[in-house]
Amino acid sequence: MRREEHSSKVWLVNCHRKTQTYIVCGDFNTVMKADIDRLSLAHTKPRSASIRDIHTFVHTLDLDDVFRRQHPTEPGYTWVQPHNQIAERLDMFLLSEQIQKVTDVSVLPTVFSDHHSVALQLSTTEGITRGCGYWKFNVQFLKESDFRNRITGFWEYWRYQKQSYTSLLQWWDAGKAQIKAIFIVYEKNGKNDSKQID
């Protein structure tokens, strides 16, 4: 067994041990079904071992060939031999079967590769709650003496708390989290009309 084949099988076993949802895509260098995914004017046959391997992969991880599901009779070739003797659908999206949000999958010509690209569209509008985004510190607070006094007061206390932590790094990370909390509370509640700006 070649090293790369062994590595692929080890990865497959490790994936199967996890309960995850997968979107696997790329050039698999083989076809799923030779009768529809491959055209050979030279009447050559694909490697049956490769087809067995990809079927084992798909079955083990409960994956779905979404292009073939949406286009059951369209060849969808993604690679054509330069002399046009062989055409094959080598590039695929394989999704966990529980992913039901596929709205479209199509094969598109690509000028910078000898393979066509495969475009996948997913509907993600349902069941996803938009988060609050990244927190950013308002540097204008540094001009406010009340804000600076709060940070200075906290640091005078915090610098003596190192012995409460198992490492300096742990103490530092906890201190940063506390300072961030001070920033957020100040931004929401601490500003008032009487603040002093130097």
Tab-separated table of N, CA and C in Angstrom, residues 16-93:
chain	number	residue	atom	x	y	z
A	16	HIS	N	-14.576	8.808	10.754
A	16	HIS	CA	-15.733	7.973	11.084
A	16	HIS	C	-15.938	7.884	12.596
A	17	ARG	N	-14.895	8.110	13.366
A	17	ARG	CA	-15.029	8.048	14.820
A	17	ARG	C	-15.695	9.289	15.393
A	18	LYS	N	-15.855	10.316	14.593
A	18	LYS	CA	-16.432	11.567	15.066
A	18	LYS	C	-17.840	11.729	14.514
A	19	THR	N	-18.709	12.315	15.304
A	19	THR	CA	-20.072	12.586	14.823
A	19	THR	C	-20.110	14.040	14.381
A	20	GLN	N	-19.774	14.264	13.129
A	20	GLN	CA	-19.711	15.614	12.594
A	20	GLN	C	-20.448	15.674	11.270
A	21	THR	N	-20.689	16.906	10.831
A	21	THR	CA	-21.275	17.151	9.520
A	21	THR	C	-20.149	17.550	8.576
A	22	TYR	N	-20.125	16.957	7.389
A	22	TYR	CA	-19.012	17.172	6.476
A	22	TYR	C	-19.463	17.805	5.166
A	23	ILE	N	-18.600	18.690	4.645
A	23	ILE	CA	-18.657	19.145	3.266
A	23	ILE	C	-17.275	18.853	2.693
A	24	VAL	N	-17.187	17.816	1.865
A	24	VAL	CA	-15.916	17.390	1.298
A	24	VAL	C	-15.952	17.711	-0.192
A	25	CYS	N	-14.920	18.389	-0.669
A	25	CYS	CA	-14.925	18.756	-2.095
A	25	CYS	C	-13.513	18.705	-2.651
A	26	GLY	N	-13.433	18.567	-3.968
A	26	GLY	CA	-12.134	18.587	-4.616
A	26	GLY	C	-12.075	17.660	-5.812
A	27	ASP	N	-10.847	17.470	-6.299
A	27	ASP	CA	-10.577	16.571	-7.414
A	27	ASP	C	-10.268	15.199	-6.823
A	28	PHE	N	-11.171	14.238	-7.009
A	28	PHE	CA	-11.013	12.917	-6.415
A	28	PHE	C	-10.267	11.939	-7.327
A	29	ASN	N	-9.935	12.374	-8.535
A	29	ASN	CA	-9.183	11.541	-9.482
A	29	ASN	C	-9.851	10.215	-9.790
A	30	THR	N	-11.142	10.163	-9.582
A	30	THR	CA	-11.918	8.995	-9.978
A	30	THR	C	-13.370	9.426	-10.112
A	31	VAL	N	-14.168	8.554	-10.664
A	31	VAL	CA	-15.579	8.862	-10.856
A	31	VAL	C	-16.414	8.025	-9.900
A	32	MET	N	-17.649	8.462	-9.679
A	32	MET	CA	-18.565	7.700	-8.836
A	32	MET	C	-19.217	6.572	-9.629
A	33	LYS	N	-19.676	6.894	-10.850
A	33	LYS	CA	-20.362	5.913	-11.698
A	33	LYS	C	-19.777	6.009	-13.109
A	34	ALA	N	-19.107	4.954	-13.513
A	34	ALA	CA	-18.413	4.981	-14.802
A	34	ALA	C	-19.365	5.114	-15.978
A	35	ASP	N	-20.598	4.628	-15.832
A	35	ASP	CA	-21.511	4.649	-16.974
A	35	ASP	C	-22.025	6.028	-17.309
A	36	ILE	N	-22.023	6.963	-16.348
A	36	ILE	CA	-22.525	8.310	-16.631
A	36	ILE	C	-21.475	9.390	-16.378
A	37	ASP	N	-20.536	9.138	-15.457
A	37	ASP	CA	-19.541	10.145	-15.105
A	37	ASP	C	-18.318	10.111	-16.002
A	38	ARG	N	-18.288	9.208	-16.963
A	38	ARG	CA	-17.080	9.039	-17.782
A	38	ARG	C	-17.445	8.726	-19.230
A	39	LEU	N	-16.703	9.371	-20.153
A	39	LEU	CA	-16.847	9.105	-21.576
A	39	LEU	C	-15.459	8.808	-22.133
A	40	SER	N	-15.289	7.661	-22.749
A	40	SER	CA	-13.993	7.282	-23.318
A	40	SER	C	-14.177	6.833	-24.755
A	41	LEU	N	-13.707	7.669	-25.682
A	41	LEU	CA	-13.766	7.296	-27.097
A	41	LEU	C	-12.738	6.221	-27.421
A	42	ALA	N	-11.716	6.117	-26.552
A	42	ALA	CA	-10.689	5.089	-26.754
A	42	ALA	C	-11.084	3.785	-26.077
A	43	HIS	N	-12.256	3.771	-25.455
A	43	HIS	CA	-12.799	2.573	-24.804
A	43	HIS	C	-11.900	2.049	-23.678
A	44	THR	N	-11.191	2.968	-23.001
A	44	THR	CA	-10.420	2.567	-21.824
A	44	THR	C	-11.350	2.525	-20.619
A	45	LYS	N	-10.974	1.760	-19.630
A	45	LYS	CA	-11.808	1.607	-18.444
A	45	LYS	C	-11.153	2.281	-17.238
A	46	PRO	N	-11.944	2.859	-16.324
A	46	PRO	CA	-11.382	3.458	-15.127
A	46	PRO	C	-10.918	2.378	-14.155
A	47	ARG	N	-10.095	2.779	-13.200
A	47	ARG	CA	-9.608	1.843	-12.187
A	47	ARG	C	-10.753	1.471	-11.249
A	48	SER	N	-11.108	0.207	-11.232
A	48	SER	CA	-12.225	-0.225	-10.377
A	48	SER	C	-11.901	-0.064	-8.908
A	49	ALA	N	-10.619	-0.202	-8.534
A	49	ALA	CA	-10.234	-0.043	-7.123
A	49	ALA	C	-10.511	1.376	-6.648
A	50	SER	N	-10.254	2.360	-7.500
A	50	SER	CA	-10.502	3.762	-7.128
A	50	SER	C	-11.990	4.009	-6.935
A	51	ILE	N	-12.809	3.438	-7.789
A	51	ILE	CA	-14.261	3.606	-7.659
A	51	ILE	C	-14.750	2.948	-6.364
A	52	ARG	N	-14.213	1.771	-6.046
A	52	ARG	CA	-14.584	1.115	-4.788
A	52	ARG	C	-14.189	1.967	-3.591
A	53	ASP	N	-12.996	2.577	-3.657
A	53	ASP	CA	-12.519	3.406	-2.540
A	53	ASP	C	-13.430	4.602	-2.296
A	54	ILE	N	-13.834	5.275	-3.365
A	54	ILE	CA	-14.672	6.453	-3.163
A	54	ILE	C	-16.067	6.057	-2.686
A	55	HIS	N	-16.556	4.923	-3.129
A	55	HIS	CA	-17.852	4.451	-2.631
A	55	HIS	C	-17.766	4.079	-1.153
A	56	THR	N	-16.655	3.477	-0.741
A	56	THR	CA	-16.448	3.169	0.678
A	56	THR	C	-16.395	4.457	1.489
A	57	PHE	N	-15.675	5.438	0.967
A	57	PHE	CA	-15.567	6.741	1.631
A	57	PHE	C	-16.930	7.381	1.817
A	58	VAL	N	-17.722	7.423	0.746
A	58	VAL	CA	-19.056	8.040	0.793
A	58	VAL	C	-19.974	7.280	1.749
A	59	HIS	N	-19.925	5.965	1.700
A	59	HIS	CA	-20.800	5.149	2.557
A	59	HIS	C	-20.406	5.281	4.024
A	60	THR	N	-19.101	5.281	4.301
A	60	THR	CA	-18.624	5.329	5.686
A	60	THR	C	-19.030	6.621	6.380
A	61	LEU	N	-18.961	7.725	5.647
A	61	LEU	CA	-19.276	9.027	6.249
A	61	LEU	C	-20.702	9.486	5.954
A	62	ASP	N	-21.506	8.625	5.321
A	62	ASP	CA	-22.894	8.980	4.977
A	62	ASP	C	-22.951	10.266	4.157
A	63	LEU	N	-22.174	10.295	3.084
A	63	LEU	CA	-22.104	11.480	2.233
A	63	LEU	C	-23.035	11.338	1.037
A	64	ASP	N	-23.349	12.478	0.446
A	64	ASP	CA	-24.260	12.523	-0.697
A	64	ASP	C	-23.579	13.258	-1.844
A	65	ASP	N	-23.567	12.668	-3.015
A	65	ASP	CA	-23.050	13.314	-4.224
A	65	ASP	C	-24.139	14.260	-4.728
A	66	VAL	N	-24.055	15.530	-4.314
A	66	VAL	CA	-25.179	16.447	-4.522
A	66	VAL	C	-25.384	16.796	-5.997
A	67	PHE	N	-24.306	16.841	-6.787
A	67	PHE	CA	-24.500	17.114	-8.217
A	67	PHE	C	-25.326	16.010	-8.859
A	68	ARG	N	-24.982	14.759	-8.565
A	68	ARG	CA	-25.706	13.656	-9.180
A	68	ARG	C	-27.146	13.592	-8.679
A	69	ARG	N	-27.380	13.977	-7.440
A	69	ARG	CA	-28.757	13.986	-6.939
A	69	ARG	C	-29.592	15.027	-7.669
A	70	GLN	N	-29.003	16.214	-7.934
A	70	GLN	CA	-29.755	17.272	-8.597
A	70	GLN	C	-29.784	17.102	-10.115
A	71	HIS	N	-28.793	16.422	-10.661
A	71	HIS	CA	-28.706	16.244	-12.120
A	71	HIS	C	-28.497	14.754	-12.412
A	72	PRO	N	-29.530	13.943	-12.267
A	72	PRO	CA	-29.367	12.486	-12.381
A	72	PRO	C	-28.958	11.989	-13.765
A	73	THR	N	-29.215	12.763	-14.818
A	73	THR	CA	-28.886	12.281	-16.166
A	73	THR	C	-27.832	13.131	-16.876
A	74	GLU	N	-27.436	14.241	-16.289
A	74	GLU	CA	-26.450	15.120	-16.921
A	74	GLU	C	-25.041	14.640	-16.588
A	75	PRO	N	-24.173	14.440	-17.590
A	75	PRO	CA	-22.825	13.936	-17.296
A	75	PRO	C	-22.030	14.853	-16.359
A	76	GLY	N	-22.012	16.150	-16.647
A	76	GLY	CA	-21.311	17.092	-15.775
A	76	GLY	C	-19.813	16.891	-15.733
A	77	TYR	N	-19.209	16.591	-16.880
A	77	TYR	CA	-17.772	16.346	-16.908
A	77	TYR	C	-17.002	17.577	-16.431
A	78	THR	N	-15.993	17.332	-15.601
A	78	THR	CA	-15.183	18.451	-15.101
A	78	THR	C	-13.755	18.416	-15.634
A	79	TRP	N	-13.399	17.362	-16.336
A	79	TRP	CA	-12.063	17.259	-16.927
A	79	TRP	C	-12.166	16.573	-18.271
A	80	VAL	N	-11.478	17.143	-19.253
A	80	VAL	CA	-11.455	16.563	-20.596
A	80	VAL	C	-9.995	16.413	-21.009
A	81	GLN	N	-9.656	15.224	-21.461
A	81	GLN	CA	-8.294	14.985	-21.933
A	81	GLN	C	-7.990	15.918	-23.100
A	82	PRO	N	-6.750	16.455	-23.161
A	82	PRO	CA	-6.432	17.441	-24.212
A	82	PRO	C	-6.827	17.019	-25.623
A	83	HIS	N	-6.729	15.737	-25.947
A	83	HIS	CA	-7.076	15.269	-27.293
A	83	HIS	C	-8.534	14.819	-27.374
A	84	ASN	N	-9.304	15.144	-26.327
A	84	ASN	CA	-10.747	14.865	-26.308
A	84	ASN	C	-11.082	13.378	-26.445
A	85	GLN	N	-10.196	12.535	-25.966
A	85	GLN	CA	-10.462	11.106	-26.002
A	85	GLN	C	-11.228	10.642	-24.757
A	86	ILE	N	-11.026	11.375	-23.657
A	86	ILE	CA	-11.661	10.992	-22.390
A	86	ILE	C	-12.224	12.234	-21.713
A	87	ALA	N	-13.424	12.110	-21.169
A	87	ALA	CA	-14.032	13.164	-20.353
A	87	ALA	C	-14.564	12.514	-19.079
A	88	GLU	N	-14.328	13.157	-17.941
A	88	GLU	CA	-14.725	12.552	-16.673
A	88	GLU	C	-15.225	13.606	-15.691
A	89	ARG	N	-16.101	13.192	-14.789
A	89	ARG	CA	-16.542	14.059	-13.686
A	89	ARG	C	-15.734	13.660	-12.447
A	90	LEU	N	-14.597	14.346	-12.290
A	90	LEU	CA	-13.670	14.028	-11.207
A	90	LEU	C	-13.840	14.943	-10.000
A	91	ASP	N	-14.375	16.138	-10.229
A	91	ASP	CA	-14.473	17.150	-9.175
A	91	ASP	C	-15.889	17.146	-8.609
A	92	MET	N	-15.995	17.004	-7.304
A	92	MET	CA	-17.311	16.814	-6.693
A	92	MET	C	-17.424	17.504	-5.340
A	93	PHE	N	-18.660	17.781	-4.966
A	93	PHE	CA	-19.027	18.134	-3.604
A	93	PHE	C	-19.734	16.923	-2.997
